[in-house]
mmCIF file of C-alpha atoms in Angstrom:
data_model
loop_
_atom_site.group_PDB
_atom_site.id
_atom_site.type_symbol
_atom_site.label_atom_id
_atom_site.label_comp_id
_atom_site.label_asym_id
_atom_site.label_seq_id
_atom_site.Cartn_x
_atom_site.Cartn_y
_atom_site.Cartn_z
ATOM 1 C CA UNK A 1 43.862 99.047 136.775
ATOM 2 C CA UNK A 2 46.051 100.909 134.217
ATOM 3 C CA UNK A 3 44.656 101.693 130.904
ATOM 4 C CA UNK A 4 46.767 101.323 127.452
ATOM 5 C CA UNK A 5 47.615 104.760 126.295
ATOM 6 C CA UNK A 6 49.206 106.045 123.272
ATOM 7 C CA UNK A 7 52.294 107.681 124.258
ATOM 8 C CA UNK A 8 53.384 110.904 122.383
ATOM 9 C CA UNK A 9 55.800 110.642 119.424
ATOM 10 C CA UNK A 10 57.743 111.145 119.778
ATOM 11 C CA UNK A 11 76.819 111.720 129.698
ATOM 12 C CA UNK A 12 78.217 112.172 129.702
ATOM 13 C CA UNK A 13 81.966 111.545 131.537
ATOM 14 C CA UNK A 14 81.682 113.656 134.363
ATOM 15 C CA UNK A 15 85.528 114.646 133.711
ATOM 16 C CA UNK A 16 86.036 116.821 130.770
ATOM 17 C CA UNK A 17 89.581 116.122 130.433
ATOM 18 C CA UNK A 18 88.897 113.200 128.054
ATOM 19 C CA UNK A 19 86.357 115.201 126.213
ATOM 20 C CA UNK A 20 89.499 117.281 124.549
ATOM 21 C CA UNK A 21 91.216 114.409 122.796
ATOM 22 C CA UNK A 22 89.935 112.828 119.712
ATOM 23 C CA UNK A 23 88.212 110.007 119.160
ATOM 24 C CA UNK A 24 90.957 106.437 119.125
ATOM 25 C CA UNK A 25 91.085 104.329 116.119
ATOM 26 C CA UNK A 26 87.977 103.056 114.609
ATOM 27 C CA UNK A 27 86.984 99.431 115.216
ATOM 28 C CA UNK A 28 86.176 97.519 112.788
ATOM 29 C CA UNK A 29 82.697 98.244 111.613
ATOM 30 C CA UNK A 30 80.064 95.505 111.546
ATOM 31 C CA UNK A 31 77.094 95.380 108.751
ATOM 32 C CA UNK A 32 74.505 94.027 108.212
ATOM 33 C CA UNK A 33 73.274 95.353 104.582
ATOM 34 C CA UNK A 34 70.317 97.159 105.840
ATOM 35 C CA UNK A 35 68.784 100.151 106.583
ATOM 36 C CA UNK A 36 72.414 102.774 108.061
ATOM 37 C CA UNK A 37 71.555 104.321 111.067
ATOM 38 C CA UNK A 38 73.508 106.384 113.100
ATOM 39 C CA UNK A 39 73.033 106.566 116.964
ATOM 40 C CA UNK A 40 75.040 110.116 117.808
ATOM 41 C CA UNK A 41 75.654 111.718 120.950
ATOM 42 C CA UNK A 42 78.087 111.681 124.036
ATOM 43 C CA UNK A 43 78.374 108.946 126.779
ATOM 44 C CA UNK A 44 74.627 108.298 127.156
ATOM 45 C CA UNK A 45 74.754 106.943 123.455
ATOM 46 C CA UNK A 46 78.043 105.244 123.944
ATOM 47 C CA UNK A 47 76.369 103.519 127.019
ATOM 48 C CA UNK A 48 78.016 104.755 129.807
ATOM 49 C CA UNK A 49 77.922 102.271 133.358
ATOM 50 C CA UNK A 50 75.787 100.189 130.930
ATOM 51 C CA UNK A 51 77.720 98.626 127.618
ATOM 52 C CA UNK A 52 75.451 99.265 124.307
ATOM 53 C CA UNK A 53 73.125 101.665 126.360
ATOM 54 C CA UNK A 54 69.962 102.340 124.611
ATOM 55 C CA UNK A 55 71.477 100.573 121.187
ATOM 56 C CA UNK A 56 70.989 97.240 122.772
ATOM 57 C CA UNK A 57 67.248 97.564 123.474
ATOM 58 C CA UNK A 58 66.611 99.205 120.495
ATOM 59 C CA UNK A 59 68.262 96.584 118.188
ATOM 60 C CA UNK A 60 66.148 93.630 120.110
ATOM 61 C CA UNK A 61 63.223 96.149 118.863
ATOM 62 C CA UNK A 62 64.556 96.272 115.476
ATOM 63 C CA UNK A 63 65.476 92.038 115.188
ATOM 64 C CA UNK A 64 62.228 91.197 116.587
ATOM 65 C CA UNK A 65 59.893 92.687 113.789
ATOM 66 C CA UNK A 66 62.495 91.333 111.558
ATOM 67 C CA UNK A 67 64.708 93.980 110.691
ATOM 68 C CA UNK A 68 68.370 93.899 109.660
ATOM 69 C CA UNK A 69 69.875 97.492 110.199
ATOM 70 C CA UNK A 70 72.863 98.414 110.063
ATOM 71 C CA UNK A 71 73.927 100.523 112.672
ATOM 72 C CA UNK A 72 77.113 102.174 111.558
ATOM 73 C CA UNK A 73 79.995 104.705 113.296
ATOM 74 C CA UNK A 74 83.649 104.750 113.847
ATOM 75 C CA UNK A 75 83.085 103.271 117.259
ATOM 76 C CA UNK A 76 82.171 100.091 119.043
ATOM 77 C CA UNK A 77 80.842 98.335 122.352
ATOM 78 C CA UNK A 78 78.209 96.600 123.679
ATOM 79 C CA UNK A 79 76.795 93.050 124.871
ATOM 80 C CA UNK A 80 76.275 89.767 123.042
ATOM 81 C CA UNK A 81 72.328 90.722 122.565
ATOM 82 C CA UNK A 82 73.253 93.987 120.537
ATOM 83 C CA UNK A 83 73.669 92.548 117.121
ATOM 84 C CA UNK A 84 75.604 95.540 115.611
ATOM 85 C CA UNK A 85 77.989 97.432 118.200
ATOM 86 C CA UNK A 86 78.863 100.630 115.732
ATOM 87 C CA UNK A 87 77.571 104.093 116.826
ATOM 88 C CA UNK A 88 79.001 107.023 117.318
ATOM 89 C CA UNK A 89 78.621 107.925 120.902
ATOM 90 C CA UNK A 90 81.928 110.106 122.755
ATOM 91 C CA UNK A 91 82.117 109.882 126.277
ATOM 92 C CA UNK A 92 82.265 113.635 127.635
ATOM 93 C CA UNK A 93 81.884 115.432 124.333
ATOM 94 C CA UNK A 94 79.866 118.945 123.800
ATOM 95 C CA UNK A 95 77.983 119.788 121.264
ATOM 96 C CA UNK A 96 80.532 121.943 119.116
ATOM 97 C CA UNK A 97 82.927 118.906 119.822
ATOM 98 C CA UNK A 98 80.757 116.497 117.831
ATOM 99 C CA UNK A 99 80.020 118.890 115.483
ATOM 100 C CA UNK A 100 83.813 119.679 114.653
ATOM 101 C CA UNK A 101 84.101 115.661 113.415
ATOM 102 C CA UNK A 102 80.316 115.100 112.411
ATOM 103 C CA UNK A 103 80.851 115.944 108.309
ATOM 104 C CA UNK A 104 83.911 113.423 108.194
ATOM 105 C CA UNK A 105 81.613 110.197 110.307
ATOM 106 C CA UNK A 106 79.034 110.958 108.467
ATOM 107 C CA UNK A 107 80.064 111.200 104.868
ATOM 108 C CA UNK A 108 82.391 108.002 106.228
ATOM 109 C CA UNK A 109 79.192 105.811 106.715
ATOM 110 C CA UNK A 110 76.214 107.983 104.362
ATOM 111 C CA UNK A 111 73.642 107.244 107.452
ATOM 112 C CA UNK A 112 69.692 106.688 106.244
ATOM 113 C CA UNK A 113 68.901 107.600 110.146
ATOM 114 C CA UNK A 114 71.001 109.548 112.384
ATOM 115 C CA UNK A 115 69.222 109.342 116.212
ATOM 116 C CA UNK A 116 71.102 112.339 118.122
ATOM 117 C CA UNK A 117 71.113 112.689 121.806
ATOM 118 C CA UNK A 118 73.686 115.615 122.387
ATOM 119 C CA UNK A 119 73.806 118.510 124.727
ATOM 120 C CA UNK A 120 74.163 117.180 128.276
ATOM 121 C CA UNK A 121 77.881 117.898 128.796
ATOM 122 C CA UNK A 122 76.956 121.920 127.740
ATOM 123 C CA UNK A 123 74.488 121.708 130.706
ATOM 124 C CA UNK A 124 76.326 119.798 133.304
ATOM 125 C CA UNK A 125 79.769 121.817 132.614
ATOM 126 C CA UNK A 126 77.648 125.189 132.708
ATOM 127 C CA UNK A 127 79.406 125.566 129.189
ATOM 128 C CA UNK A 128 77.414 128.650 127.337
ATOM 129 C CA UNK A 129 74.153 127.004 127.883
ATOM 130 C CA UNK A 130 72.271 130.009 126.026
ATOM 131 C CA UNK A 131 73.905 129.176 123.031
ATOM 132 C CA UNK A 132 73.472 125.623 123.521
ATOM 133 C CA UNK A 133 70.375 125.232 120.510
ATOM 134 C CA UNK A 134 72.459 127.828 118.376
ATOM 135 C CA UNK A 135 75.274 124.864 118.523
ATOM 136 C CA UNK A 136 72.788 122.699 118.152
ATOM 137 C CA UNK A 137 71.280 124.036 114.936
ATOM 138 C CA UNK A 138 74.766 124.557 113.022
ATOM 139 C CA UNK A 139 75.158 120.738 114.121
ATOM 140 C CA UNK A 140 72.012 119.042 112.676
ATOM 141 C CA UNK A 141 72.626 121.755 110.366
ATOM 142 C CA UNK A 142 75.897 120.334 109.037
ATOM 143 C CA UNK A 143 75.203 116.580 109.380
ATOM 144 C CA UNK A 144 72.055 117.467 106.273
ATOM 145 C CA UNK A 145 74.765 119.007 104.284
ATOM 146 C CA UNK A 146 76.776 116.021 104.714
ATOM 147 C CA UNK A 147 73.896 113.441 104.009
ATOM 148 C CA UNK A 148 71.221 115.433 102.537
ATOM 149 C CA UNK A 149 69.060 112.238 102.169
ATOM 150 C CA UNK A 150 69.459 111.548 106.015
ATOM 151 C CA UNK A 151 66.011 111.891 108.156
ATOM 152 C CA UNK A 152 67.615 113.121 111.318
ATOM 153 C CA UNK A 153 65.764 112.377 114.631
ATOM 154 C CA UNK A 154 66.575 115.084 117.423
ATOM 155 C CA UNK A 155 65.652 114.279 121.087
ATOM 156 C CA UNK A 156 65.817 116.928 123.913
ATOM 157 C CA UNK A 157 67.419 115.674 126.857
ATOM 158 C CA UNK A 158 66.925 113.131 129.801
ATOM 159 C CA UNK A 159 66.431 114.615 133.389
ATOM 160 C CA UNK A 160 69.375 115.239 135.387
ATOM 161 C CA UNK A 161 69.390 114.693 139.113
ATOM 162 C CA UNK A 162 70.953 117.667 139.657
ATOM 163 C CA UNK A 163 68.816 121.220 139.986
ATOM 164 C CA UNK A 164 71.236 123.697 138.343
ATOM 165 C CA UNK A 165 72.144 121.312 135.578
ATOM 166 C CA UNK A 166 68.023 120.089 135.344
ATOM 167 C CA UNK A 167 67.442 123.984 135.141
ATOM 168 C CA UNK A 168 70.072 124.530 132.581
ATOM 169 C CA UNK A 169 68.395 121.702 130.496
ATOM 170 C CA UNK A 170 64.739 122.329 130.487
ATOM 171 C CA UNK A 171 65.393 125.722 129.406
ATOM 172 C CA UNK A 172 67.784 124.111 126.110
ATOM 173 C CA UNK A 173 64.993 121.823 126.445
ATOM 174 C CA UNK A 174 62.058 123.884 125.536
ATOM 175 C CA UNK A 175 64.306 125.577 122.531
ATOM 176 C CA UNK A 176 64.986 122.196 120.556
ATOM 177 C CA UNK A 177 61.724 121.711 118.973
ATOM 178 C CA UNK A 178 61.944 125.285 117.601
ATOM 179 C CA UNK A 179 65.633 124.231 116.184
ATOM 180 C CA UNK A 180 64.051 121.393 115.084
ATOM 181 C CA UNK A 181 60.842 123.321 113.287
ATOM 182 C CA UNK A 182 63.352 125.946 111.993
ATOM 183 C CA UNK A 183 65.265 123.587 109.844
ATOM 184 C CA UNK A 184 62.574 121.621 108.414
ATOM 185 C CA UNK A 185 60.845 124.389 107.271
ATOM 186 C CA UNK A 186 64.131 124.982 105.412
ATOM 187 C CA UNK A 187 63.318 121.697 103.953
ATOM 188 C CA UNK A 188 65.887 119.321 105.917
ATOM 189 C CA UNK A 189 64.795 116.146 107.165
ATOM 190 C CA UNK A 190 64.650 116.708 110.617
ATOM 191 C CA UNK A 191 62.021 115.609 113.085
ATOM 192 C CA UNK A 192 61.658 116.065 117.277
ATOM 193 C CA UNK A 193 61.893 113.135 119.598
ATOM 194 C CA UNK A 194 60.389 114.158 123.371
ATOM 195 C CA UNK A 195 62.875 111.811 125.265
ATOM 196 C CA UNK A 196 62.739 113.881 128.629
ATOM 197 C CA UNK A 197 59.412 112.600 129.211
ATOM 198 C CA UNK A 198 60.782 108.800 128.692
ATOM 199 C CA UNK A 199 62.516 109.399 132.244
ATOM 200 C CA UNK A 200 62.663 110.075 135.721
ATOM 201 C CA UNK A 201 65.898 110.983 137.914
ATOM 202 C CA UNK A 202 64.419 107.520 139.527
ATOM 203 C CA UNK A 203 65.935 106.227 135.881
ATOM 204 C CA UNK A 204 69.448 107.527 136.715
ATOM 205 C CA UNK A 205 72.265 105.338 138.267
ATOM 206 C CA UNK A 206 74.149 108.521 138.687
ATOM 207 C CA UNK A 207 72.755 111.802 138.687
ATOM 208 C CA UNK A 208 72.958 111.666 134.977
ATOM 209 C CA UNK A 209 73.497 108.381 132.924
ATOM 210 C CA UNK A 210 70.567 105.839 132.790
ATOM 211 C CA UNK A 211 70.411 102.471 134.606
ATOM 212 C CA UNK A 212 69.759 99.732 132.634
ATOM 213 C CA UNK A 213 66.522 99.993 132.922
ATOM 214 C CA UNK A 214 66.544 103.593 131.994
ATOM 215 C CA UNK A 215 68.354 102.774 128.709
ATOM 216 C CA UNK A 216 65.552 100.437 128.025
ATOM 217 C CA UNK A 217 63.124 103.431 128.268
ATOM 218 C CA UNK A 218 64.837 105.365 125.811
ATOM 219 C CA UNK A 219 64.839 102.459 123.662
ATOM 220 C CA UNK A 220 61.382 101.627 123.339
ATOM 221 C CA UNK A 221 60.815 106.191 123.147
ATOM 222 C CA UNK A 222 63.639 105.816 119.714
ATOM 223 C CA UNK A 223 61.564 102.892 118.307
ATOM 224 C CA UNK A 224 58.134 104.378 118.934
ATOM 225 C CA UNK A 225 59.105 107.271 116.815
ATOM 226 C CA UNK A 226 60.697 104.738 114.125
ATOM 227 C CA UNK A 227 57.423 103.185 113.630
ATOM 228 C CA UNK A 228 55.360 105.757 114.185
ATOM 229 C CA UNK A 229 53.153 103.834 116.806
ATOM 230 C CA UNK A 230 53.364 104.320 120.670
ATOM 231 C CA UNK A 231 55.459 102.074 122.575
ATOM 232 C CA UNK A 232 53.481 101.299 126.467
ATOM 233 C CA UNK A 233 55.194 99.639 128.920
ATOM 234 C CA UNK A 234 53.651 96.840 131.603
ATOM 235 C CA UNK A 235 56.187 96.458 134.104
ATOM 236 C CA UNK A 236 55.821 92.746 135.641
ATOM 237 C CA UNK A 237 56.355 93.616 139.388
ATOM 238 C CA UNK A 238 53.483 96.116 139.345
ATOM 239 C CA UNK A 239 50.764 94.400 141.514
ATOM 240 C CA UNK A 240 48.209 97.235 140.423
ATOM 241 C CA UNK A 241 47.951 95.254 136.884
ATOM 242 C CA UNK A 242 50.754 92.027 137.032
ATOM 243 C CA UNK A 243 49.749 88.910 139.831
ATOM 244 C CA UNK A 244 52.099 86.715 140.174
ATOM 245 C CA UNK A 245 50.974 83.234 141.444
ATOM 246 C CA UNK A 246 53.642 80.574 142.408
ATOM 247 C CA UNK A 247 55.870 82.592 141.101
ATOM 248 C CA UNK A 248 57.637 85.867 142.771
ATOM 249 C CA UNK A 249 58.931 89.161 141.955
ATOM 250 C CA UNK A 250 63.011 89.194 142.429
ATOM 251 C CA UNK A 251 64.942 92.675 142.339
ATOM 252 C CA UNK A 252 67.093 92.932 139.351
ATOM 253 C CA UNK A 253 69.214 96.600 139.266
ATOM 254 C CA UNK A 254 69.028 95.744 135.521
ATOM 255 C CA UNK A 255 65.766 95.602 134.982
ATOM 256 C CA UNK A 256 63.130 98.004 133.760
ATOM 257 C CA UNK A 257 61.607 99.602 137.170
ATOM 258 C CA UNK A 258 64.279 97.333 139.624
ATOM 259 C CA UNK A 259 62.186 94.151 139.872
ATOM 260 C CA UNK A 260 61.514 91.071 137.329
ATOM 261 C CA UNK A 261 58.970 88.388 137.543
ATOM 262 C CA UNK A 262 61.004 85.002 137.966
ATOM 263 C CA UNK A 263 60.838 81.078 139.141
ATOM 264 C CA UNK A 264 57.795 80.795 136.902
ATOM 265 C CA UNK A 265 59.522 77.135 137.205
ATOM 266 C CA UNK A 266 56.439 75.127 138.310
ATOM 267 C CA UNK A 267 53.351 73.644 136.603
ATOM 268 C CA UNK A 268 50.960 75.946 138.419
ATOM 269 C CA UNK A 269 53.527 79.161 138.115
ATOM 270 C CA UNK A 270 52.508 82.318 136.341
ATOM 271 C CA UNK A 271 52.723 85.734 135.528
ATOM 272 C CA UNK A 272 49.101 87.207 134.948
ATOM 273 C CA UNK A 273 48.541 90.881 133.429
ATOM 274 C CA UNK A 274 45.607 92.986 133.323
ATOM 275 C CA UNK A 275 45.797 95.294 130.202
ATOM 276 C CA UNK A 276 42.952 97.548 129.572
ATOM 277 C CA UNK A 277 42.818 98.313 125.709
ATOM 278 C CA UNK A 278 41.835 101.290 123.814
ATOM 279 C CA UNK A 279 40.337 99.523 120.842
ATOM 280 C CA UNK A 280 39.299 95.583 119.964
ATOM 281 C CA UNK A 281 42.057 94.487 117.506
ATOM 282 C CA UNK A 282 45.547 93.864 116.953
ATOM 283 C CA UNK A 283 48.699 95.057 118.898
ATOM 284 C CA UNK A 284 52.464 94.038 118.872
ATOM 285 C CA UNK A 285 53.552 92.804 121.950
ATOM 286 C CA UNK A 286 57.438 93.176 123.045
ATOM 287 C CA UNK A 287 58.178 90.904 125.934
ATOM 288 C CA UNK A 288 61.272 91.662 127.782
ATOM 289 C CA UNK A 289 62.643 88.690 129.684
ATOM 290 C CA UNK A 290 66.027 87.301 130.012
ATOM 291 C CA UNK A 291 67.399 83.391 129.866
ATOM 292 C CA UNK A 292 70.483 82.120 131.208
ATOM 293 C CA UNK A 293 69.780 78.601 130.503
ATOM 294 C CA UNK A 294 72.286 77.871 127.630
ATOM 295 C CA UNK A 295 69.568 76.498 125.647
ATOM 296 C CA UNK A 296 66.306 78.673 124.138
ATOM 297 C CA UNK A 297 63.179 78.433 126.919
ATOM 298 C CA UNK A 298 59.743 79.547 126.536
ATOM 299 C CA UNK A 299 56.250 80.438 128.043
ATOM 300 C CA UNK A 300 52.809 79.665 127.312
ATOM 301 C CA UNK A 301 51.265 82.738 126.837
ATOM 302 C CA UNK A 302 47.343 83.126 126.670
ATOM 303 C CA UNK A 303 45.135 85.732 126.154
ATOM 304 C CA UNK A 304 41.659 85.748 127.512
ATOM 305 C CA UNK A 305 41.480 81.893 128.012
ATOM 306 C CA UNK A 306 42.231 81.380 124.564
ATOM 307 C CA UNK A 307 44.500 78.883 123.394
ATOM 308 C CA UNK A 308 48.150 78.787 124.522
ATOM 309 C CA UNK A 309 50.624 79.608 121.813
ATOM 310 C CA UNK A 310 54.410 79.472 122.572
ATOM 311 C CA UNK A 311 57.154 82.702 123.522
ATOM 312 C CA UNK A 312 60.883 81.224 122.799
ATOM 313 C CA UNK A 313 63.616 83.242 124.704
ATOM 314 C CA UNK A 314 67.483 83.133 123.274
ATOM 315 C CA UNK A 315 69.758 82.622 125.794
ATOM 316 C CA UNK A 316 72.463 85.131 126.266
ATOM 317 C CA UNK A 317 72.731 84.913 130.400
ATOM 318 C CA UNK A 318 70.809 86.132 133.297
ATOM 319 C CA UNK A 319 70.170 89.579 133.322
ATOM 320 C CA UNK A 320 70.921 89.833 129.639
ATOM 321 C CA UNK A 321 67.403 91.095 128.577
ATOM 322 C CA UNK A 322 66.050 90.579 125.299
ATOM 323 C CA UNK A 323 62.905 91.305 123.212
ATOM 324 C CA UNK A 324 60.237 89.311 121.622
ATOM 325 C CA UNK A 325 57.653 90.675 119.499
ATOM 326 C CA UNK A 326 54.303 88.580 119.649
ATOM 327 C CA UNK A 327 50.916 89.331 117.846
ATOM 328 C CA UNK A 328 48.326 89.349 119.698
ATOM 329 C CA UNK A 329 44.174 90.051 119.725
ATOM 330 C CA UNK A 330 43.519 92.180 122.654
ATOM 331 C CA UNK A 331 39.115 93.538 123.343
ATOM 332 C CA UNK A 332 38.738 96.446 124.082
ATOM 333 C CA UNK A 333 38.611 96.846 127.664
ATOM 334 C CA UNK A 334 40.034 94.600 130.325
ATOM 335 C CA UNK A 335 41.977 91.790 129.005
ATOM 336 C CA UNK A 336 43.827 89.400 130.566
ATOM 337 C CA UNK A 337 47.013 87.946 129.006
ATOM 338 C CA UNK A 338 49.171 85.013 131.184
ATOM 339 C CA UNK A 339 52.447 83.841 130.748
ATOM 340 C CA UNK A 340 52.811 79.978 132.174
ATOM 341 C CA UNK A 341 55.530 78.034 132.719
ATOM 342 C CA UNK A 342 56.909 76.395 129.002
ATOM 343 C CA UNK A 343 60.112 74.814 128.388
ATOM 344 C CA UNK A 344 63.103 75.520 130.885
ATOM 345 C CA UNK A 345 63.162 78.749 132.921
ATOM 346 C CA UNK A 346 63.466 82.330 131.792
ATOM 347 C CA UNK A 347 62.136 85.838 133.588
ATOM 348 C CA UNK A 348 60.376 88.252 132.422
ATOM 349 C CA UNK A 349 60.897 92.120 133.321
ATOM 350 C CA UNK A 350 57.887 94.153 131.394
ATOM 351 C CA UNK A 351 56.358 93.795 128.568
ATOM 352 C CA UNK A 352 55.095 96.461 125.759
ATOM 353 C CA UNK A 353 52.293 97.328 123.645
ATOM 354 C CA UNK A 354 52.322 98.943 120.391
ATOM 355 C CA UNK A 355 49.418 100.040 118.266
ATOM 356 C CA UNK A 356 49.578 99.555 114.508
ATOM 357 C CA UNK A 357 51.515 102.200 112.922
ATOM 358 C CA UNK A 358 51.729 103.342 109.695
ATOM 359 C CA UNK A 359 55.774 102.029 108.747
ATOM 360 C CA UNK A 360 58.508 104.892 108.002
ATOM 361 C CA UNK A 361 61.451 104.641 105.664
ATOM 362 C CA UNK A 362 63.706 105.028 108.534
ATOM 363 C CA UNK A 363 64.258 101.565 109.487
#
């Protein structure tokens, strides 16, 4: 039986050919009149093998507690489900290459947040990797001199499957938080983000870009930090907490962990969790499930027997995962919280817990 944990607070193209040239014409930028935040990087925050990458998790995070950011960069991509498709993620780009265009994007847009990701092209093209968190330092360095007012959130980097490369970035790796440390105490906003932890190489669809799934981890890593308030994830094939009953456990390469819960279709269907608690009280509750009914469809969720309240799922296709926060009473202990067959069909991949956080300005 797995216990609910607070979690800590918290590519690239392989060909560097396309890394040289500069970025193509902007698209046009979408907003939404909230909070600007910048997601910056290379192709893992472009979303490389998976359109919108981490942005599209993280936004269903953001829309489902209600807020309207505006995510904001000279480029553009992503599904349906991503509500805002600006960022500024470049496919094969090093770290000195971002930071040679990073003053003009960013006094272009005058980001609240930027979220940078950047590094994994030094390490995978063996480029200077000692002097990767030098590069890194006049970088974060010159995106507070462009937006002073910016909190900038630095992660270190995913795993690679790759040993050199995975050697090359635990040792840039262990230097970031000192980058990060070295700044603030010169009185920039800067703050570290442990994202290798969020991650295995099982997470990887090649070597080094996430699966969809792995995207979704990062995700739910970014928004712990933004709310300051671990983000735990209940996968919904795990049969050492989920039961399924009627019901089965379908593989989905674009799920969180390979495998969904689905054809909770029938009266009697269910998914079933166990979640051991750390406290009696309240939680937020992100289900991730998907809907490609044309039409919203829901679940009856309970928790502990109580009564059954309703989960509505928008319908942007199967596969096309989205959030939903609930609110929910959880004892401390072993609780059991069931997810019954509502109104059409929809699947569920995992769903998360976060603890009440204290809120940041950063969203």
């Amino acid at each position: 039986m797995r216990t609910l944990r607070p979690a800590a607070l918290v590519t690239a193209a392989l060909c560097a050919v396309a890394a040289l040239l500069a970025a193509g014409p902007a698209a046009r930028a979408e907003s939404n009149g909230g909070v600007r935040i910048m997601p910056l990087g290379d192709s893992i925050t472009d979303g490389f093998n998976v359109p919108g990458g981490y942005r599209t998790d993280l936004w269903q995070y953001l829309a489902a507690d209600g807020h309207t950011d505006d995510f904001v960069g000279s480029q553009s991509n992503g599904p349906a489900q991503l509500g805002d498709h600006d960022h500024e993620g470049h496919p094969g780009w090093r770290i000195e290459q971002v930071d040679a265009q990073v003053t003009g994007w960013v006094q272009a847009t005058a980001p609240r947040t930027v979220l940078l990701h950047i590094g994994t092209n030094d390490m995978i093209q063996d480029y200077d990797p000692a002097g990767a968190p030098a590069r890194l330092s006049q970088l974060i360095g010159d995106i507070t001199a462009a937006a002073p007012g910016a909190d900038v959130l630095v992660s270190d980097l995913i795993p690679l499957a790759d040993p050199a490369a995975e050697a090359r970035a635990e040792a840039y790796n262990a230097a970031v938080p000192g980058v990060v440390d070295a700044l603030a105490a010169q009185g920039r906003h800067v703050h570290f983000v442990p994202m290798h932890d969020a991650l295995t190489a099982a997470d990887l669809a090649d070597g080094v870009h996430p699966t969809a799934g792995g995207y979704s981890k990062m995700a739910a890593r970014w928004y712990s930090v933004l709310v300051s308030s671990p983000v735990t994830r209940w996968e919904a094939e795990n049969p050492a907490y989920a039961e399924v009953a009627d019901a089965d456990r379908p593989a989905d390469a674009t799920a969180s962990g390979g495998s969904k819960a689905g054809h909770i279709d029938q009266p009697d269907s269910y998914l079933q969790y166990t979640i051991n608690a750390p406290y009696s009280g309240g939680y937020r509750m992100y289900v991730r499930a998907d809907n490609g009914m044309g039409t919203p469809c829901t679940h009856l969720l309970t928790v502990n027997g109580g009564p059954a309240t309703t989960v509505a799922y928008p319908s942007y296709g199967w596969s096309a995962w989205t959030m939903t926060g609930v609110d929910v009473t959880l004892a401390q202990g072993a609780n059991s919280v069931r997810f019954a067959k509502g109104d059409c069909y929809a699947e569920i991949d995992a769903i998360d817990f976060a603890t009440l956080g204290a809120p940041t300005p950063w969203i």
